[in-house]
mmCIF file of C-alpha atoms and ligand atoms in Angstrom:
data_model
loop_
_atom_site.group_PDB
_atom_site.id
_atom_site.type_symbol
_atom_site.label_atom_id
_atom_site.label_comp_id
_atom_site.label_asym_id
_atom_site.label_seq_id
_atom_site.Cartn_x
_atom_site.Cartn_y
_atom_site.Cartn_z
ATOM 1 C CA MET I 7 2.905 -48.787 6.424
ATOM 2 C CA SER I 8 4.400 -49.171 2.926
ATOM 3 C CA GLN I 9 2.166 -46.439 1.411
ATOM 4 C CA ILE I 10 3.398 -43.840 3.908
ATOM 5 C CA ARG I 11 5.229 -40.810 2.556
ATOM 6 C CA ASN I 12 4.513 -37.869 4.872
ATOM 7 C CA ILE I 13 4.656 -38.209 8.637
ATOM 8 C CA VAL I 14 3.769 -35.940 11.553
ATOM 9 C CA ILE I 15 5.078 -37.056 14.948
ATOM 10 C CA LEU I 16 3.909 -35.490 18.209
ATOM 11 C CA THR I 17 6.118 -36.031 21.242
ATOM 12 C CA GLY I 18 5.480 -35.331 24.913
ATOM 13 C CA ALA I 19 7.233 -35.613 28.242
ATOM 14 C CA GLY I 20 7.233 -39.434 28.095
ATOM 15 C CA ILE I 21 9.936 -39.464 25.425
ATOM 16 C CA SER I 22 12.319 -37.633 27.759
ATOM 17 C CA ALA I 23 11.342 -39.542 30.921
ATOM 18 C CA GLU I 24 14.120 -42.105 30.530
ATOM 19 C CA SER I 25 16.611 -39.248 30.154
ATOM 20 C CA GLY I 26 15.705 -38.318 33.733
ATOM 21 C CA ILE I 27 13.380 -35.386 33.020
ATOM 22 C CA ASP I 28 10.195 -35.468 35.105
ATOM 23 C CA THR I 29 6.886 -35.814 33.273
ATOM 24 C CA PHE I 30 4.034 -33.540 34.330
ATOM 25 C CA ARG I 31 1.152 -35.776 35.340
ATOM 26 C CA SER I 32 2.652 -39.034 36.616
ATOM 27 C CA ALA I 33 2.781 -39.716 40.364
ATOM 28 C CA GLY I 34 5.353 -37.283 41.741
ATOM 29 C CA GLY I 35 5.401 -35.449 38.370
ATOM 30 C CA LEU I 36 6.119 -31.768 37.968
ATOM 31 C CA TRP I 37 2.516 -30.617 38.422
ATOM 32 C CA GLU I 38 2.367 -32.473 41.744
ATOM 33 C CA GLN I 39 5.500 -30.692 42.920
ATOM 34 C CA HIS I 40 4.367 -27.232 41.737
ATOM 35 C CA ARG I 41 0.952 -25.711 41.102
ATOM 36 C CA VAL I 42 0.446 -24.677 37.468
ATOM 37 C CA GLU I 43 -1.187 -21.455 38.690
ATOM 38 C CA ASP I 44 1.953 -20.569 40.666
ATOM 39 C CA VAL I 45 4.587 -21.074 37.971
ATOM 40 C CA ALA I 46 3.128 -21.553 34.497
ATOM 41 C CA THR I 47 0.706 -18.733 33.728
ATOM 42 C CA PRO I 48 1.173 -15.082 32.686
ATOM 43 C CA GLU I 49 -0.757 -14.117 35.855
ATOM 44 C CA ALA I 50 1.775 -15.989 38.016
ATOM 45 C CA PHE I 51 4.610 -14.127 36.299
ATOM 46 C CA GLY I 52 2.848 -10.799 36.886
ATOM 47 C CA ARG I 53 2.211 -11.640 40.544
ATOM 48 C CA ASP I 54 5.541 -13.168 41.543
ATOM 49 C CA PRO I 55 8.116 -12.983 38.735
ATOM 50 C CA ASN I 56 10.972 -14.138 40.975
ATOM 51 C CA LEU I 57 9.201 -17.399 41.828
ATOM 52 C CA VAL I 58 8.506 -18.086 38.154
ATOM 53 C CA LEU I 59 12.013 -17.147 36.985
ATOM 54 C CA ARG I 60 13.599 -19.273 39.723
ATOM 55 C CA PHE I 61 11.473 -22.261 38.695
ATOM 56 C CA TYR I 62 12.496 -21.943 35.027
ATOM 57 C CA ASP I 63 16.143 -21.214 35.897
ATOM 58 C CA MET I 64 16.240 -24.526 37.773
ATOM 59 C CA ARG I 65 14.582 -26.402 34.927
ATOM 60 C CA ARG I 66 16.870 -24.766 32.332
ATOM 61 C CA ALA I 67 19.953 -25.764 34.345
ATOM 62 C CA ALA I 68 18.637 -29.298 34.893
ATOM 63 C CA ILE I 69 17.949 -30.151 31.253
ATOM 64 C CA GLN I 70 21.498 -29.214 30.314
ATOM 65 C CA GLU I 71 22.698 -32.076 32.532
ATOM 66 C CA LYS I 72 20.497 -34.618 30.701
ATOM 67 C CA LEU I 73 21.278 -36.626 27.598
ATOM 68 C CA PRO I 74 19.124 -37.787 24.698
ATOM 69 C CA ASN I 75 18.005 -41.415 24.950
ATOM 70 C CA ALA I 76 17.482 -44.192 22.413
ATOM 71 C CA ALA I 77 14.035 -42.857 21.481
ATOM 72 C CA HIS I 78 15.402 -39.393 20.598
ATOM 73 C CA PHE I 79 18.231 -40.993 18.605
ATOM 74 C CA ALA I 80 15.814 -43.260 16.753
ATOM 75 C CA LEU I 81 13.649 -40.301 15.673
ATOM 76 C CA ALA I 82 16.800 -38.436 14.585
ATOM 77 C CA GLU I 83 17.749 -41.454 12.470
ATOM 78 C CA LEU I 84 14.276 -41.476 10.938
ATOM 79 C CA ASP I 85 14.591 -37.748 10.220
ATOM 80 C CA THR I 86 17.944 -38.292 8.482
ATOM 81 C CA ASN I 87 16.750 -41.198 6.371
ATOM 82 C CA TRP I 88 13.129 -40.366 5.605
ATOM 83 C CA LYS I 89 12.731 -39.041 2.053
ATOM 84 C CA GLY I 90 9.163 -37.790 2.417
ATOM 85 C CA ASN I 91 7.939 -34.943 4.590
ATOM 86 C CA LEU I 92 8.496 -35.409 8.274
ATOM 87 C CA LEU I 93 7.755 -33.059 11.141
ATOM 88 C CA ILE I 94 8.529 -33.785 14.782
ATOM 89 C CA VAL I 95 6.169 -31.541 16.722
ATOM 90 C CA THR I 96 7.259 -31.570 20.333
ATOM 91 C CA GLN I 97 5.424 -30.283 23.370
ATOM 92 C CA ASN I 98 8.702 -30.626 25.251
ATOM 93 C CA VAL I 99 10.763 -27.568 26.045
ATOM 94 C CA ASP I 100 14.006 -29.535 26.392
ATOM 95 C CA ASP I 101 16.433 -29.698 23.466
ATOM 96 C CA LEU I 102 16.956 -33.466 23.406
ATOM 97 C CA HIS I 103 15.508 -34.025 19.911
ATOM 98 C CA THR I 104 17.960 -31.553 18.403
ATOM 99 C CA ARG I 105 20.861 -32.765 20.522
ATOM 100 C CA ALA I 106 20.161 -36.278 19.223
ATOM 101 C CA GLY I 107 20.538 -34.878 15.693
ATOM 102 C CA ALA I 108 16.930 -34.363 14.546
ATOM 103 C CA ARG I 109 16.505 -31.318 12.292
ATOM 104 C CA ARG I 110 12.817 -31.201 11.385
ATOM 105 C CA VAL I 111 11.681 -30.301 14.918
ATOM 106 C CA LEU I 112 8.967 -27.789 15.858
ATOM 107 C CA HIS I 113 8.742 -26.677 19.513
ATOM 108 C CA MET I 114 5.072 -25.832 19.903
ATOM 109 C CA HIS I 115 5.428 -25.013 23.639
ATOM 110 C CA GLY I 116 8.669 -23.036 23.284
ATOM 111 C CA GLU I 117 12.170 -23.848 24.480
ATOM 112 C CA HIS I 118 14.002 -23.697 27.803
ATOM 113 C CA LEU I 119 17.151 -22.604 26.014
ATOM 114 C CA LYS I 120 15.636 -19.421 24.637
ATOM 115 C CA ALA I 121 14.748 -16.130 26.300
ATOM 116 C CA TRP I 122 12.098 -13.841 24.865
ATOM 117 C CA CYS I 123 12.485 -10.095 25.209
ATOM 118 C CA THR I 124 9.050 -8.584 25.697
ATOM 119 C CA SER I 125 10.428 -5.134 24.740
ATOM 120 C CA CYS I 126 11.923 -5.878 21.300
ATOM 121 C CA ASP I 127 10.144 -9.227 20.753
ATOM 122 C CA VAL I 128 13.408 -11.013 19.836
ATOM 123 C CA ARG I 129 14.113 -14.532 21.067
ATOM 124 C CA SER I 130 17.752 -15.221 21.960
ATOM 125 C CA TYR I 131 19.577 -18.464 22.702
ATOM 126 C CA TRP I 132 19.914 -18.587 26.492
ATOM 127 C CA ARG I 133 21.642 -21.057 28.795
ATOM 128 C CA GLY I 134 22.065 -19.136 32.050
ATOM 129 C CA PRO I 135 19.670 -17.771 34.678
ATOM 130 C CA LEU I 136 17.120 -15.002 34.152
ATOM 131 C CA LEU I 137 16.431 -14.281 37.834
ATOM 132 C CA ASP I 138 19.033 -11.505 38.012
ATOM 133 C CA ARG I 139 17.310 -9.715 35.073
ATOM 134 C CA PRO I 140 20.173 -9.766 32.550
ATOM 135 C CA PRO I 141 19.870 -7.322 29.623
ATOM 136 C CA CYS I 142 18.471 -8.464 26.296
ATOM 137 C CA PRO I 143 21.450 -9.036 23.957
ATOM 138 C CA VAL I 144 19.616 -7.103 21.224
ATOM 139 C CA CYS I 145 17.974 -4.052 22.865
ATOM 140 C CA GLN I 146 19.534 -4.142 26.375
ATOM 141 C CA ALA I 147 16.131 -3.925 28.109
ATOM 142 C CA ARG I 148 15.920 -6.043 31.260
ATOM 143 C CA THR I 149 12.664 -7.618 30.149
ATOM 144 C CA LEU I 150 13.590 -11.195 29.285
ATOM 145 C CA ARG I 151 11.193 -14.023 30.122
ATOM 146 C CA PRO I 152 11.437 -17.764 29.494
ATOM 147 C CA ASP I 153 10.407 -18.530 25.915
ATOM 148 C CA VAL I 154 7.971 -21.149 27.147
ATOM 149 C CA VAL I 155 4.260 -21.175 26.375
ATOM 150 C CA TRP I 156 2.291 -20.760 29.588
ATOM 151 C CA PHE I 157 -1.272 -21.864 30.253
ATOM 152 C CA GLY I 158 -3.582 -19.332 28.660
ATOM 153 C CA GLU I 159 -1.069 -18.512 25.884
ATOM 154 C CA MET I 160 -1.234 -19.681 22.279
ATOM 155 C CA PRO I 161 1.177 -22.486 21.291
ATOM 156 C CA TYR I 162 3.611 -21.621 18.502
ATOM 157 C CA ARG I 163 3.373 -22.264 14.752
ATOM 158 C CA MET I 164 -0.062 -23.872 14.759
ATOM 159 C CA GLY I 165 -0.600 -23.015 11.076
ATOM 160 C CA GLU I 166 2.514 -24.985 10.119
ATOM 161 C CA ILE I 167 1.410 -27.948 12.219
ATOM 162 C CA TYR I 168 -2.086 -28.079 10.703
ATOM 163 C CA GLY I 169 -0.532 -27.645 7.242
ATOM 164 C CA ALA I 170 1.767 -30.637 7.846
ATOM 165 C CA LEU I 171 -1.173 -32.701 9.124
ATOM 166 C CA ARG I 172 -3.150 -31.957 5.960
ATOM 167 C CA GLU I 173 -0.242 -33.368 3.898
ATOM 168 C CA ALA I 174 0.408 -36.340 6.168
ATOM 169 C CA ASP I 175 -0.336 -40.027 5.638
ATOM 170 C CA LEU I 176 0.587 -40.997 9.184
ATOM 171 C CA PHE I 177 0.260 -39.299 12.574
ATOM 172 C CA VAL I 178 2.277 -40.765 15.451
ATOM 173 C CA SER I 179 1.893 -39.692 19.067
ATOM 174 C CA ILE I 180 4.714 -40.574 21.462
ATOM 175 C CA GLY I 181 4.806 -40.251 25.255
ATOM 176 C CA THR I 182 2.000 -37.790 25.815
ATOM 177 C CA SER I 183 -1.033 -38.073 28.076
ATOM 178 C CA GLY I 184 -3.357 -36.243 25.673
ATOM 179 C CA ALA I 185 -4.432 -33.923 28.468
ATOM 180 C CA VAL I 186 -3.471 -30.552 26.960
ATOM 181 C CA TYR I 187 -5.089 -28.965 23.916
ATOM 182 C CA PRO I 188 -4.545 -28.156 21.108
ATOM 183 C CA ALA I 189 -1.961 -30.994 20.890
ATOM 184 C CA ALA I 190 -4.434 -33.462 22.396
ATOM 185 C CA GLY I 191 -6.777 -32.725 19.483
ATOM 186 C CA PHE I 192 -4.293 -33.617 16.718
ATOM 187 C CA VAL I 193 -5.382 -37.268 16.669
ATOM 188 C CA GLN I 194 -8.984 -36.163 16.121
ATOM 189 C CA ASN I 195 -7.848 -33.808 13.328
ATOM 190 C CA ALA I 196 -5.867 -36.669 11.789
ATOM 191 C CA ARG I 197 -8.870 -38.996 11.913
ATOM 192 C CA GLU I 198 -11.069 -36.394 10.243
ATOM 193 C CA LEU I 199 -8.436 -36.073 7.500
ATOM 194 C CA GLY I 200 -8.401 -39.850 6.999
ATOM 195 C CA ILE I 201 -4.796 -40.235 8.166
ATOM 196 C CA GLN I 202 -3.432 -43.418 9.779
ATOM 197 C CA THR I 203 -2.783 -42.902 13.504
ATOM 198 C CA LEU I 204 -0.405 -44.695 15.836
ATOM 199 C CA GLU I 205 0.220 -44.151 19.540
ATOM 200 C CA LEU I 206 3.448 -45.186 21.291
ATOM 201 C CA ASN I 207 3.159 -44.738 25.040
ATOM 202 C CA LEU I 208 4.004 -46.365 28.344
ATOM 203 C CA GLU I 209 0.330 -46.826 29.176
ATOM 204 C CA ARG I 210 -2.989 -46.095 27.562
ATOM 205 C CA SER I 211 -3.707 -42.357 27.420
ATOM 206 C CA GLN I 212 -6.916 -40.332 27.455
ATOM 207 C CA GLY I 213 -7.006 -40.402 23.660
ATOM 208 C CA SER I 214 -5.976 -44.024 23.099
ATOM 209 C CA ALA I 215 -9.375 -45.080 21.787
ATOM 210 C CA LEU I 216 -9.021 -42.601 18.920
ATOM 211 C CA PHE I 217 -5.876 -44.199 17.480
ATOM 212 C CA HIS I 218 -5.955 -46.969 14.880
ATOM 213 C CA GLU I 219 -3.163 -48.663 16.830
ATOM 214 C CA THR I 220 -1.537 -48.261 20.245
ATOM 215 C CA ARG I 221 1.768 -49.896 21.170
ATOM 216 C CA LEU I 222 2.585 -49.852 24.871
ATOM 217 C CA GLY I 223 6.068 -49.831 26.413
ATOM 218 C CA PRO I 224 8.924 -47.531 27.383
ATOM 219 C CA ALA I 225 9.851 -45.054 24.646
ATOM 220 C CA THR I 226 13.436 -46.346 24.491
ATOM 221 C CA GLU I 227 12.040 -49.704 23.347
ATOM 222 C CA VAL I 228 8.915 -48.994 21.319
ATOM 223 C CA VAL I 229 10.250 -45.984 19.388
ATOM 224 C CA PRO I 230 13.446 -47.631 18.032
ATOM 225 C CA ALA I 231 11.394 -50.733 17.125
ATOM 226 C CA TRP I 232 8.875 -48.621 15.167
ATOM 227 C CA VAL I 233 11.636 -46.606 13.445
ATOM 228 C CA ALA I 234 13.380 -49.824 12.421
ATOM 229 C CA GLU I 235 10.133 -50.912 10.720
ATOM 230 C CA MET I 236 9.865 -47.589 8.890
ATOM 231 C CA ILE I 237 13.406 -47.468 7.504
ATOM 232 C CA LYS I 238 14.178 -51.136 7.012
HETATM 233 P P1 OAD Q 3 2.305 -35.746 30.771
HETATM 234 O O1 OAD Q 3 3.098 -35.764 32.018
HETATM 235 O O2 OAD Q 3 0.903 -35.257 30.852
HETATM 236 O O3 OAD Q 3 2.218 -37.220 30.152
HETATM 237 C C1 OAD Q 3 3.383 -37.980 29.943
HETATM 238 C C2 OAD Q 3 2.988 -39.260 29.235
HETATM 239 O O4 OAD Q 3 4.182 -39.998 29.009
HETATM 240 C C3 OAD Q 3 2.042 -40.177 30.016
HETATM 241 O O5 OAD Q 3 1.018 -40.645 29.145
HETATM 242 C C4 OAD Q 3 2.946 -41.334 30.463
HETATM 243 O O6 OAD Q 3 2.263 -42.581 30.488
HETATM 244 C C5 OAD Q 3 3.985 -41.349 29.353
HETATM 245 N N1 OAD Q 3 5.290 -41.905 29.753
HETATM 246 C C6 OAD Q 3 5.914 -41.810 30.958
HETATM 247 N N2 OAD Q 3 7.093 -42.438 30.921
HETATM 248 C C7 OAD Q 3 7.238 -42.926 29.663
HETATM 249 C C8 OAD Q 3 8.237 -43.674 28.993
HETATM 250 N N3 OAD Q 3 9.352 -44.048 29.611
HETATM 251 N N4 OAD Q 3 8.026 -44.020 27.703
HETATM 252 C C9 OAD Q 3 6.895 -43.646 27.060
HETATM 253 N N5 OAD Q 3 5.917 -42.944 27.629
HETATM 254 C C10 OAD Q 3 6.073 -42.581 28.917
HETATM 255 O O7 OAD Q 3 3.151 -34.922 29.685
HETATM 256 P P2 OAD Q 3 2.683 -34.297 28.305
HETATM 257 O O8 OAD Q 3 1.588 -35.099 27.699
HETATM 258 O O9 OAD Q 3 3.882 -34.030 27.499
HETATM 259 O O10 OAD Q 3 2.606 -27.953 28.698
HETATM 260 O O11 OAD Q 3 2.093 -32.913 28.795
HETATM 261 C C11 OAD Q 3 1.587 -32.020 27.851
HETATM 262 C C12 OAD Q 3 1.811 -30.608 28.304
HETATM 263 O O12 OAD Q 3 1.293 -30.455 29.623
HETATM 264 C C13 OAD Q 3 3.259 -30.209 28.459
HETATM 265 O O13 OAD Q 3 3.859 -29.817 27.233
HETATM 266 C C14 OAD Q 3 3.180 -29.060 29.400
HETATM 267 C C15 OAD Q 3 2.246 -29.675 30.409
HETATM 268 O O14 OAD Q 3 1.541 -28.833 31.217
HETATM 269 C C16 OAD Q 3 2.908 -26.695 29.043
HETATM 270 O O15 OAD Q 3 3.670 -26.458 29.970
HETATM 271 C C17 OAD Q 3 2.249 -25.649 28.198
#
C-alpha cells in the first residue's frame, strides 16, 4: 500500500452496527421490520405522509442517542493524518462519521439531521420531529421532508464521487452488503480504472469476488487495524 496517495472509502450500515444502529438486510434488520415500499419511496410519502414522517422522526431521534465507535474514530484519524486526497462516501444517513471528527465526508443517501423544503429547495439542519409539519426556517412553508434519498430517487453528488474515483489509487468498501446501486457498482468502476480494491466487512458480501482483497471481522476491529497500517 506504500504507493497509495488518493483514497475513496465507501461505508455502509455495518460501520454503525456496533454503535447500536440497525443494519438493513441482516436478520431482524430494518427492512425486515418495515417494508421499503411503505416508508422509503416517494410514492409511500405521497400515499401516507404521516407513516413516513413518523418512521423518520423515530430514526432521527434514535441516532442522536448513539455514539461513534472505534471504526468511525479510526477513519477520522485517517482523515486528519492523510496528506493525499481522501473521500469518505457514506450510504449512512447517521452523523457518526462527522461526530467522530471526520471532515471529508460525502452523504450520498442524505442525512437524518437535515430537512429539505420542497417549496424553496433549501436544506436545513434539523434535529426534531417533522410529523407536526413545522414551517421551513427559510420560507415558512410547511413542506419539509426528510433529506434522505428514497428508492427511485437519485443519490447525491454522484459527479463528485466518480471524479474522486478517477483520481484514486485505492478504493475501500466498509460494512456494506453491495445490494444497492449505484454504490454497489463502485468496486466495478474502480476495477475498470485499475484501482486497488479492499473490502472490510463482517462477512463476504455480494461483491466480494470483485475485490483484490477482503478482510473479514467486526468494523471496530478490522477498520482500526487497516488505518494503523496506512498511517504507521
Ligand atoms: P446492509 O444492511 O444491506 O448491509 C450491511 C452490511 O454490513 C452487511 O454486509 C453486513 O455483513 C455488514 N455488517 C454487519 N455488522 C457489521 C459489523 N459489526 N462490522 C462490519 N460489517 C458489518 O446495509 P448497506 O449495505 O449500508 O439505502 O445498505 C445500503 C443501502 O440500502 C442503505 O444506504 C439504504 C438501504 O436500503 C437507502 O435507504 C437509499
